[in-house]
Amino acid sequence: MTSRTVQAYDTLVLHKPKLVLVVLLSILVFFGYHTKDFKLDASADSLLLEDDVDLKVFRKIHQRYPSRDLLVVTYTPDKDLFSDQALESLKQLREELKKVTSVETVFTILDAPLFKSSDVPITEMIDDVPSLEKPGVDRDKAKDELLNNPIYRELIVSADGRTTALLLGLVKDQQYNNLLQSRNELRAKKRNAGLSVKETQTLERIIIEYDQAHEALSEQRHLDVARIRDIIKPYRQHGVLYLGGVPMITDDMITFVRNDLIIFGGGVLVFLIIVLTAIFRELRWIVLPLLSCFYTGLIMVGVLGLIGWKVTVISSNFLALMLIITISMNIHLIVRYRQLNRDHPGDDQLALVRTTMHKMVKPCLYTALTTIMGFSSLVVSEIKPVIDFGWMMSASLAVTFVTSFLLFPTLLMVMGKTGSKPTFDSDRFLLPAYLARLTETQGNKILVLALVLTIVSVAGITRLRVENSFINYFSDDTEIYQGLKLIDEKLGGTTPLEILIKFKDDSGNLLKPEDLEGLTEEEIQMEREYAATLANSPEYWFTPTKVKHIKEVHDYLDGLPEIGKVLSLASTVRVAEDYAEKELDGMELAILYTKIPPKIRKSLIDPYVSIDDNEARILARVLDSKPDLRRKELLETVRRDLAKKLGFEEQDVTVSGLLVLYNNMLQSLFKSQIKTIGVVMLGIAIMFLVLFRSITLSIIGILPNLLGAGVVLGVMGGAGIPMDMMTITIAAITIGIAVDNGIHYIYRFREEYALTHNYVETLHVCHSNIGKAVFYTTMTIIFGFSILMFSNFIPTIYFGLLTAAAMFIALLAALTVLPKLILLWKPFG
């Protein structure tokens, strides 16, 4: 800092503390007002790679094959599923669910069309299709047909006939869908070609309208889910019922995020009070840091509300992390102030506060910058929630630093000077003093141990994998887990996979050369256009060859152990063929399409073929809970076999679905890990060079901090703990936070060495002052991260515990490996 800046700071802040407090209070009121706009987001958008090519394909497919949001109620009655009591309960439940405002359709085994369970001729069935609840239907035959029907088995009834599913189709919000489509199109154009001024304004307007529509839809879905749960509750006396489906998961995730914010914030607050009381045993040193935490937390929540930045599952721990880092910076300031007060008891309060701020601003600034570097490195991850988390924490740290050097000194000035009470820092009990002696006497062994740990960690890191199951993101006592598990095991799997087959244009087969003889060019063109129109009409489109290709793909997918339920046109055709007891020819297939009731055609045929686009769609669901599932290998196998075994041209087959998008997100984690660590290491190296102007000191400062992140990543690889959206951030965050210890320690070592000119003596001096501050702050961070274990989200639990472990290893390295490297290299002369 220049002398002019120092003078301005002293004049504006230290000499006018009450005025500064009034300004800070005004800022707090402003941002506190905007906390009302603070919002949470658990939509599917928050888990996607926005620039993913497969995402564009996925969205195009779902524009062509629109589908409504679906909730699933699974019902396993105590009695036989096909008994009078169970079916009567099912019927009553269905009727109650139909009354829910947003439920448009309810499809159950009672509604499933049956063709082989009554003696009614097929010609009469067209107008009045039999079903399980209609009179005249043989129940035993109906049960047999449902359990063996290629459409219904593992869709609405389990293979063992004990569990059924009620499929609740929710009313479409067309305005929301239109806004979503317009927003996505304009965003894509902005990334690729840029937008005009008018288009930019349109995008801004659409984003505002979309956010409003999304909030309204989320609130409606929340009410829907709550209402459906109330309806289900009394029926649990008749059996086991679970609610599933994306809308329910999204709603529960928002509840989890909200609860996590409360638990993390409240838990960290209670923990900080205990820690501050144990360390300082003085009311002012408890109240002052807590006021800083309250101020920074409220300001940041207000900032997020003001700019419309939504908190996701990934960033739900931002408040806890912010409080932890704020308190650690305040502890450094308190320890330094108390040391100065003890060493210079004659100085007045202004002199003590000014010296504290002047001596601590540089190391605190660089520690804040390195931590910001650790979090901001996450923006290169390409994963939207991870990027948002990186920016959010970077902004939080900037607020923390500014608050610490404005609010802390002004409050201290207003409180006035007081005597310092002793803390529990007796050398006999505090770890830093023991580590100082250990480093002096066993330093070489420590370096050998660090080297061995590094080698073992590298071996573990090579075994890291990103394969993870969405179902295992939740505790096994949550309804999300139990519902997903049941659907996965009994009702055909959870994660959708879609295969699109593009057929060759066969309009030329309708025209023979002799049909065109003697015609003019204009007439020939007209004939060809007419032939093309005929080829895309149901009468000509449904050919045995096309159905054969669809069956081949359907059967191939059905034969894969990782795949559960498969649905396609082949499913419907096989039901018809089973009834007719023969394979259908082209004419019969066309009749099937044209004569079948529109309601049945809409659910059994239209989702699987697009005559206008000359393509077929096969839907499969992957068994997400399968322990040996490898998504990347599965997708690669499917793509390879469709070309090599089934003979399709690569350009004629599209593999899409949520499985592809989720796999892309997982695979990007590996690249993100490398990029984030690379970015944070580069940034920290630059910080060290600027701060210490020494390559040697930069290496000494960085190496020990790599150990914590490396060991934890090695343990993850060796123990088979997969990387996910949360644990991907551990390395960068650990290095970013832990390097603060190195900066504080080296900065103080250089300062003390200038007085002692003895490395070993300086080692003990530093461990007794800055070592204690580092110990206090790091233990605060460790226990703060440990509070994340109370989350309902398993990745958050892993993130908290593994980061705490990494920070503990980094603490030991900072107080052993780092000082030993200083003793070894003697960088100060």
GROMACS .gro file of C-alpha atoms in nm, residues 25 91 137 147 194 204 245 286 290 319 415 424 450 458 500 540 621 627 649 730:
model
   20
   25LEU     CA    1  -2.532   0.023   0.855
   91LYS     CA    2  -5.951  -4.710  -0.798
  137VAL     CA    3  -6.314  -5.896  -1.846
  147LEU     CA    4  -4.770  -5.921  -1.687
  194GLY     CA    5  -2.406  -1.275  -3.135
  204GLU     CA    6  -3.345  -0.971  -2.134
  245GLY     CA    7  -4.084  -3.831  -1.077
  286ILE     CA    8  -1.691  -1.349   2.058
  290LEU     CA    9  -2.001  -1.282   1.502
  319LEU     CA   10  -2.314  -1.932   0.345
  415MET     CA   11  -1.530  -0.059   2.198
  424PHE     CA   12  -0.561  -2.193   2.640
  450ALA     CA   13   0.559  -3.651   0.273
  458VAL     CA   14  -0.047  -4.032  -0.720
  500LEU     CA   15  -3.349  -4.220  -3.309
  540TYR     CA   16  -4.713  -4.629  -4.725
  621ARG     CA   17  -3.445  -4.670  -1.920
  627PRO     CA   18  -2.349  -5.128  -0.892
  649GLU     CA   19  -2.495  -4.574  -4.096
  730ILE     CA   20  -1.220  -3.021  -0.327
   0.00000   0.00000   0.00000
